[in-house]
Amino acid sequence: GVKVSDNKRGLNNLEADQTKDYDYCKDLRSKLMLVSGGSDTEEEQRVAVERFVALLEAGEGIVEMLSRLQDAGCLAHATERFEYTFSDDASVATARTKRSELARSYDDWLKRIDELRARHYALNAFTIVELTYLIRLGRTDGGAKAKDLNRTLALLQCVSKQATFDYARRFCDTVAANLPKDTVLGHESTGEALEAIGVLLTELAARETITREDRGRSDIFSHFLKENQVNCLVGLTAEETLSSILSIYKPNLPRSEQVVLCAETTTAETVKLLFRRCLSSDRRTFCLADVQKLSYETQVSAVDEFERLHALSQSGAEPCQFRLVLIAQQEDTHLCTALKTYTVPKDGFDSETR
């Protein structure tokens, strides 16, 4: 949290040494801006108001970065509190410096997460909220409870259907062994926990039994679709969307991590993780359907992430051979318009589906 205090009487009749929370300060700023512009405003009061506004703007920047860090799963600043005195000239500079430090911390954390996801493919089956849940579970005193183990098992089965309740218990115990319980998690310890989780998930994925159908799946790809291009199939009804998805993967059924059916609540992270799985898994087909249901902001963010990941996947000695299909009922969705390199001929695809 961020708080601002006044250690001398005066501005808006605040009591000496009184501390106010962030929402109160935002409301106070609005009131002060209305009364501080008059020609008869005393110079001292004008300077105090300007300092207060500048400090609150810096505080808003701190709140924004703390929110971004939390959303990104960084627990290093989860218990930090910041308090600044607006009657002190140095507070504005201190708050701005803290905001800059948090911004650098956010950038560093994203790079760390990026490296971990690139190193451990199985991490891409989970959102950062789910990974954070696993980390926090490892810090639970007395070990994980039954309801937590059931949820953990459900998550682990996204990686391998062979995960068992006993394996979920051992998984939680191993994560706990890699976490300090008596200190606040920082970048390094949180990263170490995610590294441990990544290793465990990779080992779990390696235990998955590969069937003959699974081995042949990578060789099946409709001749109406093109590799290493973003295939866009647009103008479909809801019924046509489902039949088209099944047609893309026939005669097999897709695995859960290969298809995302979008809804109004689908987050940018969910879409980005599908793109990441697609661009780090040679010749497996991935499908993002009902793209028109995504918010515009989500689509813009997803486009940026795809372009970034695509550039990375093509920069190595062996560029990734990807297969991606976007399906939308509308033809003018931003995601399809920005990314499509090949428009699937609907008539031909319909005949193949039938």
Coordinates of C-alpha atoms in Angstrom, one line a residue:
G1 CA 0.0 0.0 0.0
V2 CA 1.0 3.6 -0.4
K3 CA 0.2 6.2 2.3
V4 CA 0.8 10.0 2.5
S5 CA 1.0 11.8 5.8
D6 CA 1.2 15.5 6.8
N7 CA 3.6 16.1 9.8
K8 CA 2.6 19.7 10.3
R9 CA -0.8 21.4 10.5
G10 CA -2.3 23.3 7.6
L11 CA -3.3 21.7 4.4
N12 CA -7.0 20.9 4.4
N13 CA -7.0 20.9 8.2
L14 CA -5.3 17.6 8.5
E15 CA -4.3 16.7 12.1
A16 CA -0.6 16.6 12.9
D17 CA 1.1 13.4 12.0
Q18 CA -2.1 12.1 10.5
T19 CA -1.8 9.3 7.9
K20 CA -4.2 9.0 5.0
D21 CA -4.7 6.2 2.6
Y22 CA -4.5 6.3 -1.1
D23 CA -8.2 6.7 -2.0
Y24 CA -8.5 9.6 0.5
C25 CA -5.5 11.3 -1.1
K26 CA -7.0 11.0 -4.6
D27 CA -10.2 12.6 -3.4
L28 CA -8.3 15.3 -1.6
R29 CA -6.3 16.1 -4.7
S30 CA -9.4 16.7 -6.7
K31 CA -10.7 19.2 -4.1
L32 CA -7.4 21.0 -3.8
M33 CA -7.1 21.4 -7.6
L34 CA -10.4 23.3 -7.6
V35 CA -9.4 25.8 -4.9
S36 CA -5.7 26.3 -5.6
G37 CA -5.9 28.2 -8.9
G38 CA -7.2 31.5 -7.7
S39 CA -5.0 34.7 -7.9
D40 CA -5.4 35.2 -4.1
T41 CA -3.9 31.8 -3.3
E42 CA -1.0 32.2 -0.9
E43 CA 2.3 31.1 -2.4
E44 CA 3.0 28.7 0.4
Q45 CA -0.3 27.0 -0.1
R46 CA 0.2 26.8 -3.9
V47 CA 3.6 25.2 -3.4
A48 CA 2.2 22.7 -0.9
V49 CA -0.6 21.8 -3.3
E50 CA 1.8 21.3 -6.2
R51 CA 4.0 19.1 -4.0
F52 CA 1.1 17.1 -2.9
V53 CA -0.1 16.5 -6.5
A54 CA 3.4 15.5 -7.6
L55 CA 3.7 13.1 -4.7
L56 CA 0.4 11.5 -5.4
E57 CA 1.2 11.1 -9.1
A58 CA 4.4 9.3 -8.0
G59 CA 2.3 7.2 -5.6
E60 CA 0.0 6.3 -8.4
G61 CA 3.0 5.1 -10.4
I62 CA 4.0 2.9 -7.4
V63 CA 0.5 1.5 -7.1
E64 CA 0.5 0.7 -10.8
M65 CA 3.8 -1.1 -10.7
L66 CA 2.9 -3.1 -7.6
S67 CA -0.3 -4.2 -9.4
R68 CA 1.7 -5.2 -12.4
L69 CA 4.2 -7.1 -10.3
Q70 CA 1.4 -9.0 -8.5
D71 CA -0.3 -9.8 -11.7
A72 CA 2.9 -11.2 -13.1
G73 CA 3.3 -13.5 -10.1
C74 CA 6.2 -11.6 -8.5
L75 CA 5.9 -12.0 -4.7
A76 CA 9.0 -10.0 -3.8
H77 CA 7.1 -6.9 -3.0
A78 CA 3.9 -8.5 -1.7
T79 CA 4.3 -7.3 1.9
E80 CA 6.0 -3.9 1.3
R81 CA 4.4 -0.7 2.5
F82 CA 5.4 2.8 1.4
E83 CA 4.7 6.0 3.4
Y84 CA 5.6 9.5 2.3
T85 CA 5.3 13.0 3.9
F86 CA 4.0 15.7 1.5
S87 CA 5.5 18.5 3.6
D88 CA 9.0 17.1 2.9
D89 CA 10.5 18.2 -0.5
A90 CA 12.6 15.0 -0.6
S91 CA 9.5 12.7 -0.5
V92 CA 8.6 13.5 -4.2
A93 CA 12.0 12.5 -5.4
T94 CA 12.1 9.4 -3.1
A95 CA 8.7 8.3 -4.4
R96 CA 9.7 8.8 -8.0
T97 CA 12.9 6.8 -7.5
K98 CA 10.9 3.9 -5.9
R99 CA 8.5 3.9 -8.9
S100 CA 11.5 3.6 -11.2
E101 CA 13.0 0.8 -9.1
L102 CA 9.7 -1.1 -9.2
A103 CA 9.6 -0.6 -13.0
R104 CA 13.1 -2.1 -13.4
S105 CA 12.1 -4.9 -11.0
Y106 CA 9.0 -5.6 -13.2
D107 CA 11.1 -5.8 -16.4
D108 CA 13.7 -8.1 -14.7
W109 CA 10.9 -10.4 -13.5
L110 CA 9.3 -10.7 -16.9
K111 CA 12.7 -11.6 -18.4
R112 CA 13.2 -14.2 -15.7
I113 CA 9.7 -15.7 -16.3
D114 CA 10.4 -15.7 -20.1
E115 CA 13.6 -17.6 -19.5
L116 CA 11.9 -20.2 -17.3
R117 CA 9.1 -20.8 -19.7
A118 CA 11.5 -21.2 -22.6
R119 CA 13.6 -23.7 -20.6
H120 CA 10.6 -25.7 -19.2
Y121 CA 7.9 -26.2 -21.8
A122 CA 5.5 -27.7 -19.2
L123 CA 5.3 -24.3 -17.4
N124 CA 3.4 -23.0 -20.4
A125 CA 0.4 -25.2 -19.4
F126 CA -0.3 -22.8 -16.5
T127 CA -1.1 -19.1 -16.0
I128 CA 1.1 -17.2 -13.6
V129 CA -1.8 -17.2 -11.1
E130 CA -1.8 -21.0 -11.1
L131 CA 2.0 -21.1 -10.7
T132 CA 1.8 -18.5 -7.9
Y133 CA -0.8 -20.7 -6.2
L134 CA 1.7 -23.7 -6.3
I135 CA 4.4 -21.5 -4.8
R136 CA 2.2 -20.2 -2.0
L137 CA 1.1 -23.8 -1.4
G138 CA 4.7 -24.8 -0.8
R139 CA 4.9 -22.2 2.0
T140 CA 1.8 -23.6 3.9
D141 CA 2.7 -24.6 7.4
G142 CA 1.9 -28.2 8.1
G143 CA 1.9 -29.2 4.5
A144 CA -0.8 -29.1 1.9
K145 CA -4.4 -30.0 2.9
A146 CA -6.7 -32.4 1.0
K147 CA -8.5 -29.7 -0.9
D148 CA -5.2 -28.1 -2.0
L149 CA -3.9 -31.5 -3.1
N150 CA -7.1 -32.1 -5.2
R151 CA -6.6 -28.8 -6.9
T152 CA -2.9 -29.5 -7.4
L153 CA -3.7 -32.9 -8.9
A154 CA -6.1 -31.2 -11.4
L155 CA -3.4 -28.8 -12.4
L156 CA -0.8 -31.6 -12.8
Q157 CA -3.1 -33.6 -14.9
C158 CA -3.0 -30.8 -17.5
V159 CA 0.6 -32.0 -18.0
S160 CA 0.1 -35.8 -17.6
K161 CA -3.1 -37.8 -17.1
Q162 CA -0.9 -40.2 -15.2
A163 CA -0.5 -37.8 -12.3
T164 CA -1.8 -39.3 -9.1
F165 CA -2.8 -38.0 -5.7
D166 CA 0.4 -39.4 -4.1
Y167 CA 2.4 -37.7 -6.8
A168 CA 0.6 -34.4 -6.1
R169 CA 1.6 -34.8 -2.4
R170 CA 5.3 -35.4 -3.3
F171 CA 5.1 -32.5 -5.7
C172 CA 4.0 -30.1 -3.0
D173 CA 6.6 -31.5 -0.6
T174 CA 9.4 -31.0 -3.2
V175 CA 8.3 -27.4 -3.9
A176 CA 8.1 -26.7 -0.2
A177 CA 11.7 -27.9 0.2
N178 CA 12.9 -25.3 -2.3
L179 CA 11.2 -22.4 -0.5
P180 CA 12.3 -20.3 2.5
K181 CA 9.4 -20.1 5.0
D182 CA 10.9 -17.6 7.4
T183 CA 11.7 -14.8 4.9
V184 CA 9.9 -12.8 2.3
L185 CA 10.1 -14.2 -1.1
G186 CA 12.3 -12.2 -3.4
H187 CA 13.1 -12.4 -7.1
E188 CA 15.7 -15.1 -6.6
S189 CA 13.8 -17.4 -4.2
T190 CA 10.6 -17.1 -6.3
G191 CA 12.6 -17.8 -9.4
E192 CA 14.2 -20.8 -7.7
A193 CA 10.7 -22.1 -6.8
L194 CA 9.5 -21.8 -10.4
E195 CA 12.7 -23.5 -11.5
A196 CA 11.9 -26.4 -9.2
I197 CA 8.3 -26.6 -10.4
G198 CA 9.5 -26.5 -14.0
V199 CA 11.9 -29.5 -13.4
L200 CA 9.1 -31.5 -11.7
L201 CA 6.6 -30.8 -14.5
T202 CA 9.2 -31.7 -17.1
E203 CA 9.8 -35.0 -15.3
L204 CA 6.1 -35.6 -15.1
A205 CA 5.5 -34.9 -18.8
A206 CA 8.3 -37.4 -19.6
R207 CA 6.3 -40.1 -17.8
E208 CA 3.3 -39.6 -20.1
T209 CA 2.6 -42.7 -22.2
I210 CA 2.8 -41.9 -25.9
T211 CA 0.3 -43.9 -28.0
R212 CA 0.7 -44.8 -31.6
E213 CA -2.0 -42.2 -32.4
D214 CA 0.0 -39.5 -30.6
R215 CA 3.1 -40.4 -32.5
G216 CA 1.3 -40.0 -35.8
R217 CA -0.5 -36.9 -34.9
S218 CA 2.3 -34.5 -35.8
D219 CA 2.2 -35.8 -39.4
I220 CA -1.5 -35.0 -39.9
F221 CA -2.2 -31.6 -41.3
S222 CA -4.9 -30.6 -43.6
H223 CA -3.8 -29.7 -47.1
F224 CA -6.0 -26.6 -46.8
L225 CA -3.7 -25.3 -44.1
K226 CA -0.2 -24.1 -44.3
E227 CA 2.8 -24.6 -42.0
N228 CA 4.7 -21.6 -40.6
Q229 CA 1.8 -19.3 -41.5
V230 CA -1.1 -18.0 -39.4
N231 CA -4.1 -19.7 -40.9
C232 CA -7.3 -17.7 -40.5
L233 CA -10.7 -19.2 -41.0
V234 CA -13.4 -16.5 -40.7
G235 CA -17.1 -16.0 -41.2
L236 CA -18.1 -19.2 -39.5
T237 CA -21.2 -19.9 -37.4
A238 CA -20.9 -21.4 -33.9
E239 CA -21.8 -24.9 -35.2
E240 CA -19.3 -24.5 -38.0
T241 CA -16.6 -23.5 -35.6
L242 CA -16.8 -26.7 -33.6
S243 CA -16.9 -28.9 -36.6
S244 CA -13.9 -27.1 -38.1
I245 CA -11.9 -27.7 -35.0
L246 CA -12.7 -31.4 -35.1
S247 CA -11.8 -31.5 -38.8
I248 CA -8.4 -29.8 -38.2
Y249 CA -7.3 -32.7 -35.8
K250 CA -9.1 -35.7 -37.3
P251 CA -8.9 -38.6 -37.0
N252 CA -7.6 -37.8 -33.5
L253 CA -9.0 -35.4 -30.9
P254 CA -6.9 -32.4 -29.8
R255 CA -5.3 -32.3 -26.4
S256 CA -6.6 -29.7 -24.0
E257 CA -3.4 -27.5 -24.3
Q258 CA -3.8 -27.3 -28.1
V259 CA -7.2 -25.5 -28.3
V260 CA -8.5 -22.4 -26.7
L261 CA -12.2 -21.5 -27.1
C262 CA -12.3 -17.8 -26.4
A263 CA -14.9 -16.1 -24.3
E264 CA -15.4 -12.5 -23.2
T265 CA -13.5 -13.3 -20.0
T266 CA -10.5 -14.9 -21.8
T267 CA -7.3 -13.1 -20.7
A268 CA -4.4 -12.0 -22.8
E269 CA -2.2 -14.3 -20.8
T270 CA -4.3 -17.4 -21.8
V271 CA -3.9 -16.4 -25.5
K272 CA -0.2 -15.7 -25.1
L273 CA 0.4 -19.1 -23.5
L274 CA -1.2 -20.8 -26.4
F275 CA 1.1 -18.8 -28.8
R276 CA 4.1 -19.8 -26.6
R277 CA 3.2 -23.5 -26.7
C278 CA 2.7 -23.2 -30.5
L279 CA 6.0 -21.5 -31.1
S280 CA 8.0 -23.9 -29.0
S281 CA 6.5 -27.2 -30.2
D282 CA 7.5 -28.4 -33.7
R283 CA 4.7 -29.6 -35.9
R284 CA 1.9 -29.7 -33.4
T285 CA -1.3 -27.9 -34.4
F286 CA -2.7 -25.2 -32.2
C287 CA -6.1 -23.5 -32.6
L288 CA -7.5 -20.3 -31.2
A289 CA -11.3 -20.2 -31.8
D290 CA -14.0 -17.6 -31.4
V291 CA -11.4 -14.9 -31.6
Q292 CA -14.2 -12.3 -32.0
K293 CA -15.1 -12.7 -28.3
L294 CA -11.8 -11.3 -27.1
S295 CA -11.6 -7.7 -26.1
Y296 CA -9.8 -5.3 -28.4
E297 CA -7.1 -4.7 -25.7
T298 CA -6.6 -8.4 -25.3
Q299 CA -6.1 -8.8 -29.0
V300 CA -3.6 -6.0 -29.3
S301 CA -1.6 -7.4 -26.4
A302 CA -1.7 -10.9 -28.0
V303 CA -0.5 -9.6 -31.4
D304 CA 2.5 -8.0 -29.8
E305 CA 3.4 -11.1 -27.9
F306 CA 3.0 -13.4 -31.0
E307 CA 5.3 -11.1 -33.0
R308 CA 7.9 -11.1 -30.2
L309 CA 7.8 -14.9 -29.7
H310 CA 7.8 -15.6 -33.4
A311 CA 10.9 -13.5 -33.9
L312 CA 12.6 -15.5 -31.1
S313 CA 11.5 -18.9 -32.4
Q314 CA 13.0 -18.1 -35.9
S315 CA 16.3 -16.7 -34.6
G316 CA 17.9 -19.9 -33.6
A317 CA 19.9 -22.4 -35.7
E318 CA 16.8 -24.6 -36.1
P319 CA 13.7 -22.3 -36.5
C320 CA 10.5 -23.7 -35.1
Q321 CA 8.1 -25.2 -37.6
F322 CA 4.7 -24.0 -36.2
R323 CA 1.1 -24.7 -37.1
L324 CA -1.5 -22.2 -36.0
V325 CA -5.1 -21.7 -36.9
L326 CA -7.3 -18.7 -35.9
I327 CA -11.1 -19.1 -36.2
A328 CA -13.5 -16.2 -36.0
Q329 CA -17.1 -15.6 -36.8
Q330 CA -16.4 -12.1 -37.9
E331 CA -13.9 -11.1 -40.6
D332 CA -12.7 -7.9 -39.1
T333 CA -11.2 -9.0 -35.8
H334 CA -8.0 -7.2 -35.0
L335 CA -6.1 -10.4 -34.2
C336 CA -6.9 -12.1 -37.5
T337 CA -6.3 -8.9 -39.5
A338 CA -2.9 -8.2 -37.9
L339 CA -1.5 -11.8 -37.9
K340 CA -3.0 -13.6 -40.9
T341 CA -0.6 -14.7 -43.5
Y342 CA -3.0 -17.1 -45.1
T343 CA -6.8 -17.0 -45.3
V344 CA -8.2 -20.5 -45.5
P345 CA -10.7 -21.0 -48.3
K346 CA -13.9 -21.6 -46.5
D347 CA -15.7 -23.4 -49.3
G348 CA -12.9 -25.9 -49.7
F349 CA -12.5 -26.4 -46.0
D350 CA -16.3 -27.0 -45.6
S351 CA -16.2 -29.7 -48.2
E352 CA -13.3 -31.4 -46.4
T353 CA -15.2 -31.2 -43.1
R354 CA -18.2 -32.8 -44.6

